[in-house]
Coordinates of C-alpha atoms in Angstrom, one line a residue:
Chain Q
M1 CA 149.8 21.7 76.6
T2 CA 150.9 19.4 79.4
T3 CA 149.0 16.2 79.9
T4 CA 148.8 14.1 83.1
D5 CA 151.8 11.9 82.1
G6 CA 153.9 15.1 81.6
S7 CA 154.3 14.7 77.9
V8 CA 153.6 17.9 75.8
T9 CA 151.1 17.5 72.9
D10 CA 149.1 20.1 70.9
R11 CA 145.9 18.3 71.7
V12 CA 143.5 19.9 74.3
V13 CA 142.7 17.4 77.0
P14 CA 139.0 17.8 78.1
I15 CA 138.5 18.4 81.8
K16 CA 137.4 15.3 83.8
A17 CA 135.5 16.4 86.8
I18 CA 132.7 14.8 88.8
P19 CA 129.5 16.6 87.9
V20 CA 127.3 18.2 90.6
R21 CA 124.8 15.6 92.0
H22 CA 121.1 16.4 92.2
P23 CA 119.6 13.9 94.6
G24 CA 116.6 16.1 95.1
R25 CA 115.5 15.5 91.5
W26 CA 115.5 11.8 92.0
V27 CA 113.4 12.1 95.1
A28 CA 111.0 14.3 93.3
V29 CA 110.7 11.9 90.4
V30 CA 110.0 9.0 92.7
I31 CA 107.3 11.0 94.5
L32 CA 105.7 12.1 91.2
L33 CA 105.7 8.6 89.8
L34 CA 104.0 7.4 93.0
L35 CA 101.3 10.1 92.8
A36 CA 100.8 9.3 89.0
A37 CA 100.4 5.6 89.9
M38 CA 97.8 6.4 92.5
A39 CA 95.8 8.6 90.0
A40 CA 96.0 5.9 87.4
H41 CA 94.9 3.3 89.8
S42 CA 91.9 5.4 90.9
L43 CA 91.0 6.0 87.3
I44 CA 91.0 2.3 86.5
T45 CA 89.5 1.0 89.6
N46 CA 86.7 3.5 90.4
P47 CA 83.8 2.2 88.3
K48 CA 82.1 5.6 88.4
W49 CA 84.4 7.0 85.8
L50 CA 82.4 4.7 83.4
W51 CA 85.1 4.2 80.8
G52 CA 82.7 2.1 78.8
T53 CA 80.4 5.0 78.2
F54 CA 83.5 7.1 77.4
S55 CA 84.8 4.8 74.7
Q56 CA 81.3 4.2 73.4
Y57 CA 80.9 7.9 72.6
L58 CA 84.5 9.1 71.9
F59 CA 84.3 8.4 68.1
T60 CA 80.6 8.8 67.5
D61 CA 79.3 10.8 64.5
V62 CA 77.3 13.2 66.6
V63 CA 80.4 14.1 68.7
F64 CA 82.5 14.5 65.5
Q65 CA 79.9 16.9 64.1
G66 CA 80.0 18.9 67.4
L67 CA 83.8 18.9 67.2
I68 CA 83.8 20.1 63.5
K69 CA 81.3 22.9 64.4
T70 CA 83.6 24.0 67.3
V71 CA 86.7 24.2 65.1
W72 CA 84.8 25.9 62.3
I73 CA 83.3 28.5 64.7
T74 CA 86.8 29.0 66.4
A75 CA 88.4 29.6 63.0
A76 CA 85.8 31.9 61.7
A77 CA 85.6 33.9 64.9
M78 CA 89.4 34.2 65.1
A79 CA 89.5 35.2 61.5
I80 CA 87.2 38.1 62.2
G81 CA 89.0 38.9 65.5
I82 CA 92.4 39.0 63.8
A83 CA 91.5 40.9 60.7
L84 CA 89.4 43.5 62.7
G85 CA 92.0 43.5 65.4
I86 CA 94.7 44.6 63.0
V87 CA 92.5 47.3 61.6
L88 CA 91.6 48.6 65.0
A89 CA 95.2 48.6 66.2
V90 CA 96.3 50.6 63.2
M91 CA 93.4 52.9 63.7
R92 CA 94.1 53.4 67.4
M93 CA 97.7 54.5 66.4
S94 CA 96.6 56.7 63.6
P95 CA 97.4 60.5 63.8
N96 CA 93.7 61.1 62.7
P97 CA 91.8 61.9 65.8
V98 CA 88.4 60.7 64.5
V99 CA 89.7 57.3 63.4
K100 CA 91.5 57.0 66.7
T101 CA 88.5 57.8 68.8
V102 CA 86.3 55.3 66.9
A103 CA 88.8 52.5 67.6
W104 CA 89.1 53.5 71.3
L105 CA 85.3 53.4 71.7
Y106 CA 85.0 50.0 70.0
I107 CA 87.6 48.5 72.3
W108 CA 86.1 50.1 75.3
F109 CA 82.6 48.7 74.6
F110 CA 83.5 45.2 73.4
R111 CA 86.2 44.6 76.0
G112 CA 83.9 46.0 78.7
T113 CA 80.9 43.8 78.3
P114 CA 80.7 40.1 78.9
V115 CA 81.2 38.0 75.8
L116 CA 78.2 35.8 77.0
V117 CA 76.0 38.9 76.8
Q118 CA 77.4 39.9 73.4
V119 CA 76.6 36.4 72.0
V120 CA 73.1 36.3 73.4
F121 CA 72.6 39.9 72.0
W122 CA 73.5 38.8 68.5
A123 CA 71.3 35.8 68.8
Y124 CA 68.3 37.8 69.9
L125 CA 68.9 40.7 67.6
G126 CA 65.8 39.6 65.6
Q127 CA 63.7 40.4 68.6
L128 CA 65.1 43.9 68.9
Y129 CA 65.1 44.7 65.2
R130 CA 62.8 42.5 63.1
Y131 CA 63.9 44.1 59.9
L132 CA 67.0 45.6 58.5
S133 CA 67.1 47.9 55.5
L134 CA 69.5 49.7 53.4
G135 CA 68.6 53.1 52.2
I136 CA 69.0 56.9 52.8
P137 CA 68.6 57.7 56.5
F138 CA 65.1 58.9 57.3
G139 CA 64.4 58.5 53.5
P140 CA 63.6 55.7 51.1
E141 CA 64.8 52.1 51.6
F142 CA 66.2 50.1 48.8
I143 CA 67.1 46.7 50.3
F144 CA 65.1 45.0 53.0
F145 CA 66.1 42.0 55.2
R146 CA 64.4 40.0 57.9
V147 CA 67.0 40.0 60.7
N148 CA 66.4 36.3 61.6
D149 CA 67.1 35.3 57.9
L150 CA 70.2 37.4 57.7
I151 CA 71.7 36.2 61.0
P152 CA 71.1 32.6 61.7
V153 CA 72.0 31.5 65.2
I154 CA 75.5 30.1 64.0
M155 CA 76.2 33.5 62.4
A156 CA 75.3 35.1 65.7
A157 CA 77.7 32.9 67.5
V158 CA 80.6 33.8 65.0
L159 CA 79.7 37.4 65.1
G160 CA 79.5 37.6 68.9
L161 CA 82.8 35.8 69.5
G162 CA 84.6 37.4 66.6
L163 CA 83.7 41.1 67.4
N164 CA 84.6 40.6 71.0
E165 CA 87.8 38.9 70.1
A166 CA 88.7 41.8 67.8
A167 CA 88.9 44.2 70.9
Y168 CA 91.4 41.9 72.5
M169 CA 93.4 41.2 69.3
A170 CA 93.6 45.0 68.7
E171 CA 95.5 45.4 71.9
I172 CA 97.8 42.5 71.2
V173 CA 98.5 43.8 67.7
R174 CA 99.1 47.2 69.2
S175 CA 101.7 46.0 71.7
G176 CA 103.4 44.2 68.7
I177 CA 103.5 47.4 66.7
L178 CA 105.0 49.3 69.7
S179 CA 107.6 46.8 70.0
V180 CA 109.1 47.7 66.6
G181 CA 111.7 50.4 67.0
K182 CA 111.1 54.0 65.8
G183 CA 114.2 53.7 63.5
Q184 CA 112.3 51.2 61.4
T185 CA 109.4 53.7 60.7
E186 CA 111.8 56.5 60.1
A187 CA 113.9 54.5 57.6
A188 CA 110.7 53.4 55.7
E189 CA 109.4 57.0 55.8
A190 CA 112.8 58.4 54.5
L191 CA 112.4 55.9 51.5
G192 CA 109.1 57.6 50.7
M193 CA 106.8 54.9 52.0
R194 CA 103.3 55.8 53.0
R195 CA 101.7 54.8 56.3
I196 CA 99.8 51.9 54.9
T197 CA 102.7 50.3 53.0
L198 CA 105.0 51.0 55.9
M199 CA 102.7 49.1 58.3
R200 CA 102.0 46.2 55.9
R201 CA 105.6 45.7 54.7
I202 CA 107.9 46.8 57.5
V203 CA 106.2 47.2 60.9
L204 CA 103.6 44.4 60.9
P205 CA 105.9 41.5 59.7
Q206 CA 108.3 42.5 62.5
A207 CA 105.6 43.0 65.1
M208 CA 104.3 39.4 64.3
R209 CA 107.1 38.0 66.4
I210 CA 105.5 39.6 69.5
I211 CA 101.9 39.1 68.2
V212 CA 102.1 35.4 67.5
P213 CA 102.5 33.9 71.0
P214 CA 99.6 35.7 72.8
T215 CA 97.5 35.0 69.6
G216 CA 98.1 31.4 70.0
N217 CA 96.7 31.9 73.5
E218 CA 93.7 33.5 72.1
V219 CA 93.0 30.8 69.6
I220 CA 93.2 28.2 72.3
S221 CA 91.1 30.3 74.6
M222 CA 88.5 30.8 71.9
L223 CA 88.3 27.1 71.1
K224 CA 87.1 26.6 74.7
T225 CA 85.0 29.7 74.9
T226 CA 82.8 28.3 72.1
S227 CA 81.4 26.1 74.9
I228 CA 79.4 29.1 76.1
L229 CA 77.4 28.8 72.9
V230 CA 75.4 26.3 74.8
V231 CA 73.3 29.3 75.9
I232 CA 72.0 29.9 72.3
A233 CA 71.9 26.2 71.6
V234 CA 74.5 26.0 68.9
T235 CA 75.3 22.3 68.7
E236 CA 79.0 22.6 69.1
L237 CA 81.1 20.0 70.9
F238 CA 80.1 21.0 74.5
T239 CA 76.4 21.4 73.7
T240 CA 76.5 18.0 72.0
V241 CA 77.9 16.1 75.0
Q242 CA 75.5 18.0 77.2
N243 CA 72.6 16.9 75.1
I244 CA 73.8 13.3 75.4
Y245 CA 74.2 13.4 79.2
N246 CA 71.0 15.1 79.7
D247 CA 69.4 12.0 78.2
N248 CA 71.6 9.3 79.9
F249 CA 72.7 11.2 83.1
E250 CA 76.3 10.0 82.7
Q251 CA 77.9 13.4 82.9
I252 CA 81.5 12.4 83.8
P253 CA 82.4 10.2 80.9
L254 CA 80.8 12.5 78.4
L255 CA 82.7 15.6 79.9
M256 CA 85.8 13.5 79.5
V257 CA 85.0 12.8 75.8
A258 CA 84.7 16.7 75.3
S259 CA 87.9 17.4 77.2
V260 CA 89.9 14.8 75.3
W261 CA 88.9 16.4 72.0
Y262 CA 89.6 19.9 73.3
L263 CA 93.0 18.7 74.3
V264 CA 93.7 17.0 70.8
V265 CA 92.8 20.2 69.0
T266 CA 94.9 22.4 71.4
T267 CA 97.8 20.1 70.9
I268 CA 97.6 20.5 67.1
L269 CA 97.3 24.3 67.4
S270 CA 100.4 24.4 69.6
V271 CA 102.4 22.6 67.0
G272 CA 101.1 25.1 64.4
Q273 CA 102.2 28.0 66.6
F274 CA 105.7 26.7 66.9
Y275 CA 106.2 26.8 63.1
L276 CA 104.5 30.2 62.8
E277 CA 106.9 31.6 65.5
R278 CA 109.9 30.2 63.6
H279 CA 108.7 31.7 60.4
F280 CA 108.3 35.3 61.8
G281 CA 111.5 35.0 63.8
R282 CA 113.6 35.0 60.6
G283 CA 116.5 37.5 60.6
V284 CA 116.5 37.3 64.4
S285 CA 119.0 35.3 66.4
G286 CA 118.2 31.6 66.9
T287 CA 116.8 30.9 63.6
Q288 CA 119.8 32.0 61.6
R289 CA 121.6 28.8 61.3
I290 CA 118.8 27.1 59.5
R291 CA 118.4 30.1 57.2
R292 CA 122.1 30.3 56.4
K293 CA 122.2 26.6 55.5
L294 CA 119.1 27.1 53.3
Q295 CA 120.9 29.9 51.5
M296 CA 124.0 28.0 50.8
E297 CA 121.8 25.3 49.2
V298 CA 119.9 27.7 47.0
P299 CA 121.6 31.1 46.5
H300 CA 119.6 33.9 44.9
R301 CA 116.3 32.2 45.3
D302 CA 113.2 34.4 45.0
G303 CA 111.8 33.2 48.3
A304 CA 114.9 34.0 50.2
I305 CA 114.2 37.7 50.1
Chain A
M1 CA 125.4 81.5 53.1
T2 CA 128.1 79.3 51.8
G3 CA 129.4 79.1 48.2
P4 CA 131.5 76.3 46.8
S5 CA 135.3 76.5 47.5
D6 CA 136.2 77.2 43.9
G7 CA 133.9 80.2 43.7
T8 CA 131.8 78.9 40.8
F9 CA 128.2 79.8 41.7
G10 CA 126.7 79.3 38.3
A11 CA 124.9 76.0 38.9
G12 CA 121.6 77.6 39.4
V13 CA 119.2 76.6 42.2
P14 CA 120.8 75.4 45.3
M15 CA 120.0 71.7 46.1
V16 CA 119.4 72.7 49.8
L17 CA 118.5 76.2 50.8
A18 CA 117.9 77.1 54.4
E19 CA 116.8 80.6 55.3
D20 CA 116.6 81.6 58.9
V21 CA 115.4 78.1 59.8
H22 CA 114.1 77.7 63.4
K23 CA 113.0 74.6 65.1
S24 CA 112.0 74.2 68.8
F25 CA 110.8 71.3 70.9
G26 CA 108.5 72.9 73.4
H27 CA 110.5 75.8 74.8
L28 CA 113.9 74.2 73.7
E29 CA 115.2 76.2 70.7
V30 CA 117.2 73.5 68.8
L31 CA 117.7 75.5 65.6
D32 CA 118.1 79.3 66.0
G33 CA 118.2 80.8 62.5
I34 CA 120.1 78.5 60.1
D35 CA 121.2 79.9 56.8
M36 CA 122.8 77.5 54.4
A37 CA 123.1 76.7 50.7
V38 CA 124.3 73.5 49.3
L39 CA 124.8 73.5 45.5
P40 CA 124.2 70.5 43.2
G41 CA 127.2 68.2 43.3
Q42 CA 128.6 69.7 46.6
V43 CA 129.5 67.8 49.7
A44 CA 128.8 69.7 52.9
V45 CA 130.0 68.5 56.2
L46 CA 128.2 69.6 59.3
L47 CA 130.4 69.7 62.4
G48 CA 129.7 70.6 66.0
P49 CA 129.4 69.4 69.6
S50 CA 126.5 67.1 70.4
G51 CA 123.3 69.1 70.9
S52 CA 124.3 71.8 68.4
G53 CA 121.4 70.9 66.1
K54 CA 123.3 69.1 63.3
T55 CA 121.1 66.1 63.3
T56 CA 117.9 68.0 63.8
F57 CA 118.7 70.2 60.8
L58 CA 119.4 67.1 58.7
R59 CA 116.1 65.5 59.7
C60 CA 114.2 68.7 58.8
I61 CA 115.5 68.5 55.3
N62 CA 113.4 65.3 54.5
H63 CA 110.6 66.5 56.9
L64 CA 111.2 63.8 59.6
E65 CA 111.1 66.9 61.8
K66 CA 108.8 70.0 61.1
I67 CA 110.5 73.3 61.0
S68 CA 108.9 76.0 63.2
G69 CA 110.2 79.0 61.4
G70 CA 112.0 80.3 58.3
R71 CA 112.1 78.6 54.9
L72 CA 113.8 75.4 53.8
S73 CA 113.7 74.1 50.3
V74 CA 115.3 71.2 48.3
D75 CA 116.0 71.8 44.6
G76 CA 113.9 74.9 44.7
V77 CA 110.8 73.2 46.3
L78 CA 109.7 74.0 49.8
V79 CA 110.0 71.2 52.3
G80 CA 106.6 70.2 54.0
Y81 CA 104.6 73.1 52.5
R82 CA 103.2 74.4 49.3
Q83 CA 103.0 78.2 48.8
H84 CA 100.1 79.9 47.1
G85 CA 100.5 83.6 47.0
D86 CA 101.7 84.5 50.5
K87 CA 100.0 81.6 52.2
L88 CA 101.6 78.2 53.1
Y89 CA 99.6 75.0 53.0
E90 CA 100.8 71.9 54.8
L91 CA 101.4 69.0 52.5
R92 CA 99.4 65.9 52.7
D93 CA 101.2 62.6 53.8
R94 CA 101.2 61.4 50.2
E95 CA 103.0 64.5 49.0
V96 CA 105.5 64.4 51.7
A97 CA 106.2 60.8 50.9
E98 CA 106.7 61.7 47.2
R99 CA 109.3 64.4 48.0
R100 CA 111.2 62.1 50.3
R101 CA 111.8 59.6 47.4
E102 CA 114.3 62.0 45.9
I103 CA 116.3 62.4 49.2
G104 CA 118.3 59.4 50.6
M105 CA 118.9 59.2 54.2
V106 CA 121.5 57.1 56.1
F107 CA 121.1 56.8 59.8
Q108 CA 123.6 56.3 62.5
S109 CA 122.0 53.1 63.7
F110 CA 121.7 51.8 60.0
N111 CA 117.9 50.9 60.5
L112 CA 118.0 48.1 58.0
F113 CA 114.8 46.0 58.0
P114 CA 115.8 42.9 60.0
H115 CA 113.2 40.6 58.4
M116 CA 114.7 41.0 54.9
T117 CA 117.9 40.1 53.3
A118 CA 120.4 42.6 52.2
L119 CA 119.0 42.3 48.6
G120 CA 115.3 42.4 50.0
N121 CA 116.2 45.7 51.9
I122 CA 117.5 47.3 48.7
M123 CA 114.6 46.0 46.5
E124 CA 111.8 46.8 49.0
A125 CA 111.2 50.5 48.3
Q126 CA 111.9 50.2 44.6
V127 CA 109.1 47.7 44.3
Q128 CA 106.7 49.3 46.9
V129 CA 107.3 53.0 46.3
L130 CA 108.7 53.4 42.7
R131 CA 106.7 50.5 41.4
R132 CA 109.6 49.0 39.6
S133 CA 109.2 45.4 38.5
R134 CA 110.9 42.8 40.8
G135 CA 113.3 41.9 38.1
A136 CA 114.5 45.5 37.4
S137 CA 114.7 46.1 41.2
R138 CA 116.8 43.0 41.8
E139 CA 119.2 44.0 39.0
K140 CA 119.5 47.5 40.4
A141 CA 120.0 46.1 43.9
M142 CA 122.7 43.6 42.7
A143 CA 124.5 46.3 40.8
L144 CA 124.5 48.6 44.0
L145 CA 125.6 45.6 46.2
E146 CA 128.5 45.2 43.7
R147 CA 129.2 49.0 44.0
V148 CA 129.5 48.9 47.9
G149 CA 131.5 45.7 47.6
L150 CA 128.9 43.3 49.1
A151 CA 127.7 41.3 46.1
D152 CA 128.5 38.1 48.0
R153 CA 126.3 39.1 50.9
A154 CA 123.0 39.6 48.9
T155 CA 121.1 36.7 50.7
Y156 CA 122.4 37.6 54.2
Y157 CA 120.1 39.0 56.8
P158 CA 121.2 42.3 58.6
S159 CA 121.9 40.3 61.8
Q160 CA 124.5 38.2 59.9
L161 CA 126.4 41.3 58.7
S162 CA 128.9 43.4 60.5
G163 CA 128.2 47.0 61.4
G164 CA 130.3 48.3 58.4
Q165 CA 128.5 45.9 56.0
Q166 CA 125.1 46.9 57.3
Q167 CA 125.9 50.6 56.8
R168 CA 127.0 49.9 53.3
V169 CA 123.8 48.1 52.6
A170 CA 121.9 51.1 54.1
I171 CA 123.7 53.3 51.7
A172 CA 122.9 51.1 48.7
R173 CA 119.3 51.0 49.9
A174 CA 119.1 54.8 49.8
L175 CA 120.9 54.9 46.4
A176 CA 118.4 52.5 44.9
M177 CA 115.8 55.3 44.8
D178 CA 118.1 57.4 42.5
P179 CA 118.2 60.3 45.0
K180 CA 119.3 63.7 43.9
L181 CA 120.5 64.4 47.5
M182 CA 121.9 62.2 50.2
L183 CA 121.8 62.9 53.9
F184 CA 124.2 61.1 56.2
D185 CA 123.5 61.3 59.9
E186 CA 126.7 60.3 61.7
P187 CA 127.1 57.3 59.5
T188 CA 130.2 56.0 61.3
S189 CA 129.5 56.8 64.9
A190 CA 128.0 53.4 65.7
L191 CA 130.8 51.4 64.1
D192 CA 133.9 49.8 65.4
P193 CA 137.0 51.7 64.5
E194 CA 138.2 49.2 62.1
M195 CA 135.0 49.4 60.1
V196 CA 134.8 53.1 59.7
G197 CA 137.2 53.1 56.8
E198 CA 135.1 50.9 54.5
V199 CA 132.0 53.1 54.9
L200 CA 133.9 56.3 54.3
D201 CA 135.4 54.8 51.2
V202 CA 131.9 54.2 49.8
M203 CA 131.0 57.8 50.7
R204 CA 134.0 59.1 49.1
D205 CA 133.3 57.3 45.8
L206 CA 129.8 58.7 46.0
A207 CA 131.1 62.2 46.3
T208 CA 133.6 61.7 43.4
A209 CA 130.7 60.5 41.3
G210 CA 129.0 63.9 41.8
M211 CA 126.3 63.2 44.4
T212 CA 125.2 66.0 46.4
M213 CA 125.7 65.2 50.1
L214 CA 125.2 66.6 53.5
V215 CA 127.1 64.7 56.1
V216 CA 126.9 65.1 59.8
T217 CA 130.1 63.5 61.1
H218 CA 133.1 63.8 63.5
E219 CA 135.5 62.4 60.9
I220 CA 137.7 65.5 60.5
G221 CA 139.9 63.7 58.0
F222 CA 136.9 62.9 55.8
A223 CA 135.7 66.5 56.1
R224 CA 139.2 67.8 55.1
E225 CA 139.6 65.5 52.1
V226 CA 136.1 65.1 50.7
A227 CA 134.0 68.1 51.6
D228 CA 133.5 71.2 49.5
T229 CA 132.1 73.1 52.5
L230 CA 132.5 72.7 56.2
V231 CA 129.8 74.1 58.4
F232 CA 130.5 74.4 62.0
M233 CA 127.4 74.6 64.2
D234 CA 127.0 75.3 67.9
G235 CA 123.8 76.2 69.9
G236 CA 121.5 75.8 66.9
Q237 CA 123.4 78.4 64.8
V238 CA 125.9 78.3 62.1
V239 CA 129.1 79.6 63.7
E240 CA 131.3 79.6 60.7
S241 CA 131.6 77.8 57.3
G242 CA 133.9 77.7 54.4
N243 CA 136.5 75.7 52.7
P244 CA 137.2 72.8 55.1
R245 CA 141.1 73.2 55.0
D246 CA 140.8 76.8 55.9
V247 CA 138.2 76.3 58.7
I248 CA 140.2 73.5 60.2
A249 CA 143.6 75.1 59.9
H250 CA 142.5 78.7 60.8
P251 CA 139.2 78.7 62.7
Q252 CA 137.9 82.2 63.1
H253 CA 135.7 81.8 66.1
R254 CA 136.6 80.7 69.6
R255 CA 133.9 78.1 69.7
T256 CA 135.3 76.4 66.6
K257 CA 138.7 76.7 68.0
D258 CA 137.6 75.0 71.3
F259 CA 135.8 72.2 69.5
L260 CA 138.6 71.5 67.0
S261 CA 141.2 71.5 69.8
K262 CA 139.2 68.7 71.5
V263 CA 138.6 66.4 68.5
L264 CA 141.9 66.9 66.6

């Protein structure tokens, strides 16, 4: 290698060049900072934002209880949605025409009607059918329920949201399953695996890499969709703040309270999604370095399989 | 019908027996009356131009493809069907899966499970299908990795292995099921030239150990050295078969001559 002073060394001399300048970026930053300052100024100086009311209610018990209910309903509805969604997706791809049609009809119905209507339907099921009983069709009945006892309004909320979600999750899971190459199924079949084992052990774990990102979307969307439960008077976060501003008529600060909490939970969920994606990306490029390091530290560890 | 090169036919039931096997995809006749017998312990190499039906025939043997005519049996048991009197009954998925356990298959594109380590790949079906304990499966897997020369790669994911290494893991994965028959579908076609040797070495060892093997390959050298029978296929038919040295040195049919002149 020849260096600038003409002497020959075996060291590589890094190139010294003037990098491309990006003046446009600096202009953009200045404009954005200016806009941000204007927004901040307006937020602080306009008294109608009522920041006093905002801070008064942000950490109150009643708001927390609403928040907890929102999170709880989101978790329960998503649990139903994901579990049933996986079942529906596998059913839809089954070679059995009966099973396939049932799954298709479910998705057709629950995706084709508004979730608001579905939630109200479950809440008012007691008016349609006052009693439910288990027994032989058109014959004797063994167990007998009052529908309103069986499905309290919060259960109606979870059922309505969860069953609707399942239809969407089914399509997400199906797209994940389709993304796994045919060779994987054939290799598993050639090893004598049956369809259920093959799905559970080989296809679904690989499909997860495709399934997780849109599912993260669904969870966040569900969190906010719980606000429609205001129509059946479930006191989740949104209903709670609405009840408050119906009394004190200070809508803006209370909507801000709700928004801040929705944002907080959404942020936490995004972090969780990052780790989930990393977990299901194992064996795929990008995550290998971490793994290899781990293997060198603990060779032949059970969990490494 | 092909006997072993040394003429000893005494081993009883053929491991693979095909009688007038037909297979069509729609109107396309892919297999047009295949007759073949592979005896236990034999190595048969299927050779032929692409589209000649070699791979399809191999896939029919473990029922990845359904045959549309004729009879195909492995170790004296029909593939995909059960016979009662003169009626054939399709097998249930469970029964098909049970029979596949005894037939190992190695694919051109390896098809290792990318979310599992090499060790995990070899353990998986032992645990899930054969219901072996994890300890026993791991021991067997490690022994097989040793056998294919990859004991030090046990905790690597497939994406961290070279093509040749992946294919050797795939062979070990198939062997973990203690198969009585191994099918190889162009096992070296997707490999860089310098990795072909390591995979063929493993296969040669396997043949020496007495495994019954059906191999679709273009490796004429492997066929000449290792195979007991060479079967030349074209247009969904067996054109000729016999001792590989004889067939390669003195092909009887024009189609065989044409093909060999192109690949040799």
